[in-house]
CSV table of C-alpha atoms in Angstrom, one decimal:
chain,number,residue,atom,x,y,z
G,1,MET,CA,-15.9,6.9,34.5
G,2,ARG,CA,-12.8,5.3,33.5
G,3,PRO,CA,-10.4,7.2,31.2
G,4,TYR,CA,-9.4,6.2,27.7
G,5,CYS,CA,-7.4,7.8,24.9
G,6,GLY,CA,-6.5,7.7,21.3
G,7,ILE,CA,-3.0,8.1,20.2
G,8,ASP,CA,-1.7,9.2,16.9
G,9,PHE,CA,2.0,8.0,16.9
G,10,GLY,CA,3.4,9.6,13.9
G,11,THR,CA,6.6,9.3,11.9
G,12,SER,CA,7.1,13.1,12.2
G,13,ASN,CA,4.6,14.3,14.8
G,14,SER,CA,2.3,12.7,17.4
G,15,ALA,CA,-0.9,13.8,19.4
G,16,VAL,CA,-3.2,12.2,22.1
G,17,CYS,CA,-7.0,12.6,22.6
G,18,LEU,CA,-8.3,12.0,26.0
G,19,GLY,CA,-11.7,11.0,26.9
G,20,ASP,CA,-13.1,10.9,30.6
G,21,ALA,CA,-16.0,12.3,32.6
G,22,ALA,CA,-15.1,15.8,31.2
G,23,GLY,CA,-15.5,14.7,27.6
G,24,LEU,CA,-13.0,14.5,24.8
G,25,ARG,CA,-10.1,16.8,24.3
G,26,LEU,CA,-6.8,17.0,22.9
G,27,VAL,CA,-3.8,16.7,25.3
G,28,PRO,CA,-1.2,19.4,25.8
G,29,VAL,CA,1.7,17.3,25.1
G,30,GLU,CA,4.5,20.0,25.2
G,31,GLY,CA,3.5,23.0,26.8
G,32,GLU,CA,0.2,24.2,25.5
G,33,ALA,CA,0.8,22.5,22.2
G,34,VAL,CA,-1.3,19.4,21.4
G,35,THR,CA,1.1,18.1,18.9
G,36,LEU,CA,4.7,16.6,19.7
G,37,PRO,CA,7.5,16.1,17.2
G,38,SER,CA,8.4,12.4,17.2
G,39,ALA,CA,11.9,13.0,18.5
G,40,LEU,CA,14.0,11.9,21.5
G,41,PHE,CA,17.3,13.3,22.6
G,42,PHE,CA,19.6,11.6,25.1
G,43,ASN,CA,21.4,14.4,26.7
G,44,PHE,CA,24.8,13.0,27.8
G,45,GLU,CA,25.5,16.4,29.8
G,46,THR,CA,22.4,16.4,31.9
G,47,HIS,CA,21.8,12.7,31.7
G,48,ALA,CA,18.2,13.2,31.0
G,49,VAL,CA,16.0,12.4,27.9
G,50,ALA,CA,14.1,15.3,26.1
G,51,PHE,CA,11.1,15.0,23.8
G,52,GLY,CA,9.7,16.8,20.9
G,53,ARG,CA,10.7,20.3,20.2
G,54,ASP,CA,12.8,20.3,23.4
G,55,ALA,CA,14.7,17.3,22.1
G,56,VAL,CA,15.5,19.0,18.7
G,57,ALA,CA,16.4,22.3,20.4
G,58,GLN,CA,18.8,20.8,22.7
G,59,TYR,CA,20.7,18.9,19.8
G,60,LEU,CA,20.8,22.0,17.7
G,61,ASP,CA,22.1,24.0,20.8
G,62,GLY,CA,25.2,21.8,20.7
G,63,TYR,CA,24.6,19.6,23.8
G,64,GLU,CA,26.6,16.4,23.6
G,65,GLY,CA,24.0,13.6,23.2
G,66,ARG,CA,22.1,11.4,20.7
G,67,LEU,CA,19.0,12.5,18.7
G,68,MET,CA,16.6,9.9,17.5
G,69,ARG,CA,13.7,10.8,15.0
G,70,ALA,CA,11.3,9.1,12.7
G,71,LEU,CA,11.3,6.0,15.0
G,72,LYS,CA,7.9,4.7,13.6
G,73,SER,CA,9.7,3.9,10.4
G,74,ILE,CA,11.5,1.1,12.3
G,75,LEU,CA,8.3,-0.8,12.9
G,76,GLY,CA,7.9,-3.5,10.2
G,77,SER,CA,11.7,-3.5,9.3
G,78,SER,CA,14.4,-5.8,10.5
G,79,LEU,CA,16.0,-2.8,12.6
G,80,ILE,CA,13.2,-3.4,15.3
G,81,GLY,CA,15.2,-6.3,16.6
G,82,GLU,CA,18.5,-4.4,16.7
G,83,THR,CA,20.2,-2.2,19.2
G,84,THR,CA,21.9,1.2,18.8
G,85,GLN,CA,24.6,2.9,20.8
G,86,ILE,CA,23.3,5.4,23.4
G,87,GLY,CA,26.3,6.9,25.3
G,88,ALA,CA,28.2,4.0,27.0
G,89,GLY,CA,25.6,1.5,26.5
G,90,ARG,CA,23.1,0.3,23.8
G,91,LYS,CA,19.3,0.3,23.6
G,92,ASP,CA,17.0,-1.7,21.5
G,93,PHE,CA,14.5,0.1,19.3
G,94,ARG,CA,11.6,-1.3,20.9
G,95,SER,CA,12.5,0.4,24.2
G,96,LEU,CA,13.3,3.6,22.3
G,97,ILE,CA,9.7,3.5,20.8
G,98,GLY,CA,8.3,2.7,24.3
G,99,LEU,CA,10.0,5.5,25.8
G,100,TYR,CA,8.3,7.9,23.6
G,101,ILE,CA,4.8,6.2,23.9
G,102,ALA,CA,5.2,6.1,27.6
G,103,HIS,CA,5.9,10.0,27.5
G,104,LEU,CA,2.7,10.5,25.6
G,105,LYS,CA,0.7,8.1,28.0
G,106,ALA,CA,2.1,10.2,31.0
G,107,ARG,CA,0.9,13.3,29.5
G,108,ALA,CA,-2.5,12.1,29.1
G,109,GLU,CA,-2.7,10.7,32.6
G,110,SER,CA,-1.5,13.9,34.0
G,111,LEU,CA,-4.6,15.7,32.5
G,112,ALA,CA,-6.9,12.9,33.5
G,113,GLY,CA,-5.5,12.6,37.0
G,114,GLN,CA,-5.4,8.7,37.0
G,115,PRO,CA,-4.0,5.9,35.1
G,116,ILE,CA,-5.2,5.0,31.5
G,117,GLU,CA,-5.3,1.5,30.6
G,118,ASP,CA,-7.6,1.7,27.4
G,119,VAL,CA,-6.3,3.0,24.1
G,120,VAL,CA,-7.1,3.0,20.4
G,121,LEU,CA,-3.9,3.4,18.5
G,122,GLY,CA,-3.7,4.9,14.9
G,123,ARG,CA,-1.9,2.7,12.3
G,124,PRO,CA,-1.2,3.2,8.4
G,125,VAL,CA,-3.2,1.2,6.1
G,126,HIS,CA,0.3,-0.4,5.3
G,127,PHE,CA,3.2,-0.4,7.6
G,128,VAL,CA,5.1,-2.2,4.8
G,129,ASP,CA,4.0,-2.1,1.2
G,130,GLY,CA,3.3,-5.5,-0.3
G,131,ASP,CA,4.2,-7.7,2.6
G,132,GLU,CA,1.2,-8.8,4.7
G,133,THR,CA,3.4,-10.7,7.1
G,134,ALA,CA,5.8,-7.9,7.9
G,135,ASP,CA,2.6,-5.6,8.2
G,136,GLN,CA,1.0,-7.8,10.8
G,137,ARG,CA,4.4,-8.2,12.6
G,138,ALA,CA,4.5,-4.3,12.8
G,139,GLU,CA,1.0,-4.0,14.3
G,140,ALA,CA,2.0,-6.7,16.8
G,141,GLU,CA,5.2,-5.0,17.7
G,142,LEU,CA,3.3,-1.9,18.3
G,143,ARG,CA,0.8,-3.6,20.4
G,144,GLY,CA,3.7,-5.3,22.5
G,145,ILE,CA,5.3,-1.8,23.1
G,146,ALA,CA,2.0,-0.4,24.2
G,147,GLU,CA,1.4,-3.2,26.5
G,148,ALA,CA,5.0,-2.7,28.0
G,149,GLN,CA,3.9,0.8,29.0
G,150,GLY,CA,0.8,-0.3,30.9
G,151,PHE,CA,-2.1,-0.2,28.5
G,152,LYS,CA,-4.2,-3.3,28.9
G,153,ASN,CA,-7.0,-2.9,26.4
G,154,ILE,CA,-5.6,-2.1,23.0
G,155,ALA,CA,-7.3,-1.5,19.7
G,156,PHE,CA,-6.1,-0.3,16.3
G,157,GLU,CA,-7.7,2.0,13.6
G,158,TYR,CA,-6.5,3.0,10.2
G,159,GLU,CA,-5.4,6.5,10.4
G,160,PRO,CA,-7.5,7.8,7.4
G,161,LEU,CA,-10.7,6.1,9.0
G,162,ALA,CA,-9.9,8.1,12.2
G,163,ALA,CA,-9.6,11.4,10.3
G,164,ALA,CA,-13.1,10.4,8.8
G,165,ARG,CA,-14.6,10.1,12.0
G,166,ASP,CA,-13.5,13.6,12.9
G,167,TYR,CA,-15.1,14.9,9.7
G,168,ALA,CA,-18.3,12.9,9.9
G,169,GLU,CA,-19.1,14.6,13.3
G,170,GLY,CA,-20.1,17.8,11.6
G,171,LEU,CA,-21.5,16.3,8.4
G,172,ARG,CA,-25.3,16.9,7.9
G,173,ARG,CA,-25.8,15.3,4.6
G,174,GLU,CA,-24.7,12.1,2.8
G,175,GLU,CA,-21.7,12.1,0.6
G,176,ILE,CA,-18.8,10.2,-0.9
G,177,VAL,CA,-15.5,11.2,0.6
G,178,LEU,CA,-11.9,10.2,-0.2
G,179,VAL,CA,-10.0,10.9,3.0
G,180,VAL,CA,-6.4,11.8,1.9
G,181,ASP,CA,-3.9,11.3,5.0
G,182,ILE,CA,-0.3,12.4,4.0
G,183,GLY,CA,1.9,11.8,7.0
G,184,GLY,CA,5.6,11.7,7.7
G,185,GLY,CA,6.0,8.1,6.7
G,186,THR,CA,3.0,6.9,4.8
G,187,SER,CA,0.2,8.2,2.6
G,188,ASP,CA,-3.2,6.6,3.3
G,189,PHE,CA,-6.5,6.8,1.7
G,190,SER,CA,-10.1,5.7,2.7
G,191,VAL,CA,-13.3,6.0,0.5
G,192,LEU,CA,-16.3,6.2,2.7
G,193,LYS,CA,-20.0,6.9,2.3
G,194,LEU,CA,-20.7,9.4,5.1
G,195,GLY,CA,-23.9,11.0,6.6
G,196,TYR,CA,-26.6,9.1,8.1
G,197,ALA,CA,-24.2,6.2,8.4
G,198,ARG,CA,-20.6,5.3,7.8
G,199,GLU,CA,-19.9,2.7,5.2
G,200,ILE,CA,-16.2,2.0,4.4
G,201,LEU,CA,-16.0,1.4,0.6
G,202,ALA,CA,-12.1,1.0,0.4
G,203,ASN,CA,-8.7,1.6,1.9
G,204,ALA,CA,-5.3,1.8,0.5
G,205,GLY,CA,-1.9,3.1,1.3
G,206,VAL,CA,1.7,3.6,0.3
G,207,HIS,CA,4.9,3.9,2.2
G,208,ILE,CA,5.8,7.5,1.0
G,209,GLY,CA,5.4,10.5,3.2
G,210,GLY,CA,7.0,13.7,4.4
G,211,THR,CA,10.4,12.1,5.3
G,212,ASP,CA,10.6,10.7,2.0
G,213,PHE,CA,10.1,14.1,0.6
G,214,ASP,CA,12.8,15.4,2.8
G,215,THR,CA,15.3,12.7,1.5
G,216,ARG,CA,14.6,13.4,-2.0
G,217,LEU,CA,15.0,17.1,-1.7
G,218,SER,CA,18.2,16.6,0.3
G,219,LEU,CA,19.7,14.2,-2.1
G,220,ASN,CA,19.2,16.8,-4.9
G,221,THR,CA,20.6,19.7,-3.0
G,222,ALA,CA,22.5,19.3,0.4
G,223,MET,CA,24.1,15.9,-0.5
G,224,ARG,CA,25.4,17.3,-3.9
G,225,ASP,CA,27.5,19.8,-1.9
G,226,LEU,CA,28.8,16.9,0.0
G,227,GLY,CA,29.8,14.9,-3.0
G,228,TYR,CA,26.8,13.0,-4.2
G,229,ARG,CA,26.7,12.3,-7.8
G,230,SER,CA,30.3,13.6,-8.1
G,231,GLN,CA,33.1,11.5,-9.5
G,232,LEU,CA,36.1,9.7,-8.4
G,233,LYS,CA,39.5,10.1,-9.8
G,234,SER,CA,38.9,6.8,-11.7
G,235,GLY,CA,36.0,8.6,-13.7
G,236,LEU,CA,33.5,6.2,-11.8
G,237,ASP,CA,30.5,7.8,-10.0
G,238,MET,CA,30.8,8.3,-6.2
G,239,PRO,CA,29.0,5.5,-4.3
G,240,GLY,CA,25.6,6.7,-3.1
G,241,LEU,CA,24.8,4.6,-0.1
G,242,TYR,CA,26.1,6.8,2.5
G,243,TYR,CA,24.4,9.7,1.0
G,244,HIS,CA,21.1,8.0,1.1
G,245,GLN,CA,21.7,7.1,4.7
G,246,LEU,CA,22.6,10.8,5.6
G,247,ALA,CA,19.6,12.0,3.8
G,248,ALA,CA,17.0,9.8,5.7
G,249,TRP,CA,16.1,10.8,9.2
G,250,HIS,CA,16.0,7.3,10.6
G,251,LEU,CA,19.2,6.1,9.2
G,252,ILE,CA,21.5,9.0,10.1
G,253,ASN,CA,22.7,7.5,13.3
G,254,PHE,CA,24.0,4.4,11.6
G,255,LEU,CA,26.7,6.5,9.9
G,256,TYR,CA,28.4,7.5,13.2
G,257,THR,CA,30.8,4.4,13.5
G,258,GLN,CA,34.4,3.8,12.8
G,259,LYS,CA,33.6,1.5,10.0
G,260,VAL,CA,31.7,4.2,8.2
G,261,MET,CA,34.3,6.9,8.9
G,262,SER,CA,37.1,4.6,7.5
G,263,GLY,CA,35.0,3.9,4.3
G,264,VAL,CA,34.3,7.7,3.8
G,265,ARG,CA,37.9,8.6,4.3
G,266,GLN,CA,38.9,6.1,1.6
G,267,LEU,CA,36.4,7.7,-0.8
G,268,HIS,CA,37.7,11.1,0.1
G,269,HIS,CA,41.1,10.1,-1.0
G,270,GLN,CA,39.7,8.7,-4.2
G,271,ALA,CA,37.4,11.6,-5.0
G,272,ALA,CA,37.9,13.8,-8.1
G,273,ASP,CA,36.7,16.9,-6.0
G,274,ARG,CA,38.0,16.6,-2.5
G,275,ARG,CA,36.6,19.8,-1.3
G,276,LEU,CA,33.0,18.1,-1.4
G,277,THR,CA,33.9,15.1,0.4
G,278,ALA,CA,36.1,17.0,3.0
G,279,ARG,CA,32.8,18.7,3.8
G,280,PHE,CA,31.1,15.3,4.1
G,281,LEU,CA,33.8,14.0,6.5
G,282,GLU,CA,33.2,17.3,8.6
G,283,VAL,CA,29.4,16.5,8.8
G,284,LEU,CA,30.2,13.0,10.0
G,285,GLU,CA,33.0,14.0,12.4
G,286,THR,CA,30.7,16.6,14.1
G,287,GLN,CA,27.6,14.3,13.9
G,288,GLY,CA,25.9,17.1,12.1
G,289,GLY,CA,23.4,14.8,10.0
G,290,HIS,CA,20.3,15.7,11.9
G,291,ALA,CA,21.1,19.5,11.7
G,292,VAL,CA,21.4,19.1,7.9
G,293,ALA,CA,18.2,17.1,7.9
G,294,ALA,CA,16.3,19.8,10.1
G,295,ARG,CA,17.5,22.7,7.6
G,296,ILE,CA,16.2,20.5,4.7
G,297,GLU,CA,12.8,20.0,6.5
G,298,ALA,CA,12.7,23.7,7.2
G,299,ALA,CA,13.4,24.5,3.5
G,300,LYS,CA,10.4,22.0,2.3
G,301,ILE,CA,8.0,23.8,4.9
G,302,ALA,CA,9.0,27.2,3.7
G,303,LEU,CA,8.6,26.4,0.1
G,304,SER,CA,5.0,25.7,0.6
G,305,GLU,CA,4.8,29.7,0.6
G,306,ALA,CA,7.8,31.2,-0.6
G,307,PRO,CA,9.3,30.6,-4.1
G,308,ALA,CA,12.8,30.3,-2.8
G,309,TYR,CA,14.6,29.6,0.6
G,310,VAL,CA,18.2,30.0,1.5
G,311,ALA,CA,19.2,26.9,3.7
G,312,ASP,CA,21.9,27.9,6.2
G,313,PHE,CA,24.3,25.1,7.1
G,314,THR,CA,27.0,27.2,8.5
G,315,ALA,CA,26.6,25.7,12.0
G,316,VAL,CA,27.6,22.4,10.5
G,317,SER,CA,30.3,23.7,8.1
G,318,HIS,CA,31.6,27.3,7.9
G,319,GLY,CA,30.3,29.0,4.8
G,320,TRP,CA,27.8,26.6,3.6
G,321,THR,CA,24.5,28.0,2.5
G,322,ARG,CA,22.4,27.0,-0.5
G,323,GLU,CA,19.4,28.5,-2.1
G,324,ILE,CA,16.6,26.0,-2.8
G,325,THR,CA,13.9,27.0,-5.1
G,326,ARG,CA,10.0,25.6,-5.1
G,327,GLU,CA,10.8,24.3,-8.6
G,328,ALA,CA,13.7,22.2,-7.2
G,329,LEU,CA,11.5,20.7,-4.5
G,330,MET,CA,8.7,19.9,-7.0
G,331,HIS,CA,11.1,18.3,-9.4
G,332,SER,CA,12.8,16.3,-6.3
G,333,VAL,CA,9.4,14.7,-5.3
G,334,LYS,CA,7.6,14.5,-8.7
G,335,SER,CA,7.7,10.7,-8.9
G,336,ASP,CA,6.9,10.2,-5.3
G,337,VAL,CA,3.8,12.6,-5.7
G,338,GLU,CA,2.9,10.7,-8.9
G,339,ARG,CA,2.9,7.4,-6.9
G,340,VAL,CA,0.9,8.8,-4.2
G,341,VAL,CA,-1.7,10.2,-6.4
G,342,ALA,CA,-1.9,6.8,-8.3
G,343,THR,CA,-2.4,5.0,-5.1
G,344,ALA,CA,-5.4,7.4,-4.4
G,345,ILE,CA,-6.8,6.9,-7.9
G,346,ALA,CA,-6.5,3.1,-7.5
G,347,CYS,CA,-8.3,3.2,-4.1
G,348,VAL,CA,-11.4,4.8,-5.7
G,349,ARG,CA,-11.3,3.1,-9.1
G,350,GLU,CA,-10.2,-0.5,-8.4
G,351,ARG,CA,-10.9,-1.0,-4.8
G,352,ALA,CA,-14.0,1.0,-4.3
G,353,GLY,CA,-15.3,0.5,-7.8
G,354,LEU,CA,-16.2,4.1,-8.4
G,355,ALA,CA,-15.5,6.5,-11.2
G,356,ALA,CA,-13.4,9.6,-10.0
G,357,ASP,CA,-16.1,12.0,-10.6
G,358,ARG,CA,-18.2,10.1,-7.8
G,359,VAL,CA,-15.9,11.6,-5.2
G,360,GLN,CA,-17.7,14.5,-3.7
G,361,THR,CA,-15.1,15.6,-1.0
G,362,LEU,CA,-11.3,15.3,-0.7
G,363,PHE,CA,-10.8,15.5,3.1
G,364,MET,CA,-7.1,16.5,3.4
G,365,THR,CA,-5.2,15.8,6.6
G,366,GLY,CA,-1.5,15.2,7.5
G,367,GLY,CA,1.2,17.9,7.4
G,368,SER,CA,2.5,16.7,3.9
G,369,THR,CA,-0.7,17.8,2.1
G,370,ALA,CA,1.1,21.2,2.2
G,371,LEU,CA,3.6,20.0,-0.2
G,372,PRO,CA,3.7,22.4,-3.3
G,373,GLY,CA,1.9,20.9,-6.3
G,374,PHE,CA,0.2,18.1,-4.2
G,375,GLU,CA,-3.1,19.7,-4.0
G,376,ILE,CA,-3.1,20.6,-7.8
G,377,ALA,CA,-2.2,17.1,-8.7
G,378,MET,CA,-5.1,15.7,-6.4
G,379,GLN,CA,-7.7,18.2,-7.9
G,380,ALA,CA,-6.7,17.2,-11.5
G,381,ALA,CA,-7.2,13.6,-10.5
G,382,PHE,CA,-10.7,14.2,-8.9
G,383,PRO,CA,-11.9,17.5,-10.7
G,384,SER,CA,-15.5,17.1,-9.4
G,385,ALA,CA,-14.7,16.9,-5.6
G,386,ARG,CA,-14.4,19.9,-3.3
G,387,LEU,CA,-11.4,20.2,-1.1
G,388,TYR,CA,-11.8,20.3,2.7
G,389,TYR,CA,-9.0,20.7,5.0
G,390,GLY,CA,-9.0,19.1,8.5
G,391,ASP,CA,-6.5,20.1,11.1
G,392,ARG,CA,-3.3,18.8,9.5
G,393,PHE,CA,-1.7,17.6,12.7
G,394,SER,CA,-4.6,16.6,15.0
G,395,SER,CA,-7.6,15.4,13.1
G,396,VAL,CA,-6.4,11.9,13.2
G,397,ALA,CA,-5.9,12.1,17.0
G,398,SER,CA,-9.3,13.7,17.4
G,399,GLY,CA,-10.8,10.7,15.5
G,400,LEU,CA,-8.8,8.2,17.5
G,401,GLY,CA,-10.5,9.8,20.5
G,402,LEU,CA,-14.0,9.2,18.9
G,403,ALA,CA,-12.9,5.6,18.2
G,404,ALA,CA,-11.8,5.2,21.8
G,405,ARG,CA,-15.0,6.6,23.1
G,406,ALA,CA,-17.1,4.2,20.9
G,407,ARG,CA,-15.0,1.4,22.3
G,408,PHE,CA,-14.3,2.1,25.7
G,409,GLY,CA,-16.6,5.0,26.7
G,410,ALA,CA,-19.9,5.0,28.6
G,411,ASP,CA,-22.1,2.1,27.7
G,412,GLU,CA,-24.6,4.4,25.6
G,413,ASN,CA,-21.6,5.3,23.4
G,414,ARG,CA,-20.2,2.1,22.7
G,415,GLU,CA,-20.1,0.4,19.2
G,416,ILE,CA,-22.1,-2.8,19.1
């Protein structure tokens, strides 16, 4: 039997589900872990490329090199055709994403014991909001990248529909389900009638996810310690562009140029409080942006359970710590959460043509469903629905494996 796989290439984390004669199973992609942080680290000292947790660890351990995260965010943007400095040379973003996809493919092939040519790739409902042309271009880019890594038969499935497959496997009754997939880069929804058959009633999505929540929290906390929203000597507000870039995972590396450094030094000399901008310069000069972002992400995760968290930035700048509260996080992401919930409501009411009380189950998946306040907001919008949590990090991959089995598996399993 020829092997096949489903790949959930995520903004923050990725996973692979392999199907072959032994059946369907999630692939150990880093040690025994079945999820892999979507990160690459080019280690200039060892001249090797690290992936996932190892990539982040090497960066935080202080190895000289270049960390890349949230590469999925590049798809559908103008950046996909550009190059970025990696050591003495430059690499284009297609090849960087390709390296990561190739690594996932290699892990699956190692488990299968033979090459894999058939794949179902997950995709958000919208790579790009409100731009169908850019959305189609993003899918075409991802298809081309997958083909370049040796995949020959490539199909796509919306990520929330894949999660629904995973949920429907164990369903023994008919019900209306709203799949809520809040990932690192997008929030996606599917309304389905599941049970004896699968009927897709509506799909919707918005380009807001966990990395956006990181950005909002960073701007309201860490970036304030670097001069964001402070004033210049002239009384004008400090320009915010560089801070927005430093707070966004996929834009941090664009700050490490002489042109940007020159611009920040000029702002430093014009700043009313130069202690803050001096720390900003220190972060850029030591290329500590990803370390700051990692601690903000850790704070966001910790605040799902704790009322407060002390973010320790001392490895970036001596003496720099900040207490971040759950209230600060919820305030920071309030408008984003409202947009996400509004998209879910519109998916049910406008696209599916159903009243909110017709939804019987909210199937929640994606790491960002753990965001404080999000569950409460969704329950308020759909008060009649019960909550059901799938595996936050692997439900989509498992569903993509089921989709791959239906498309590429043994004849008796194939969809007609």
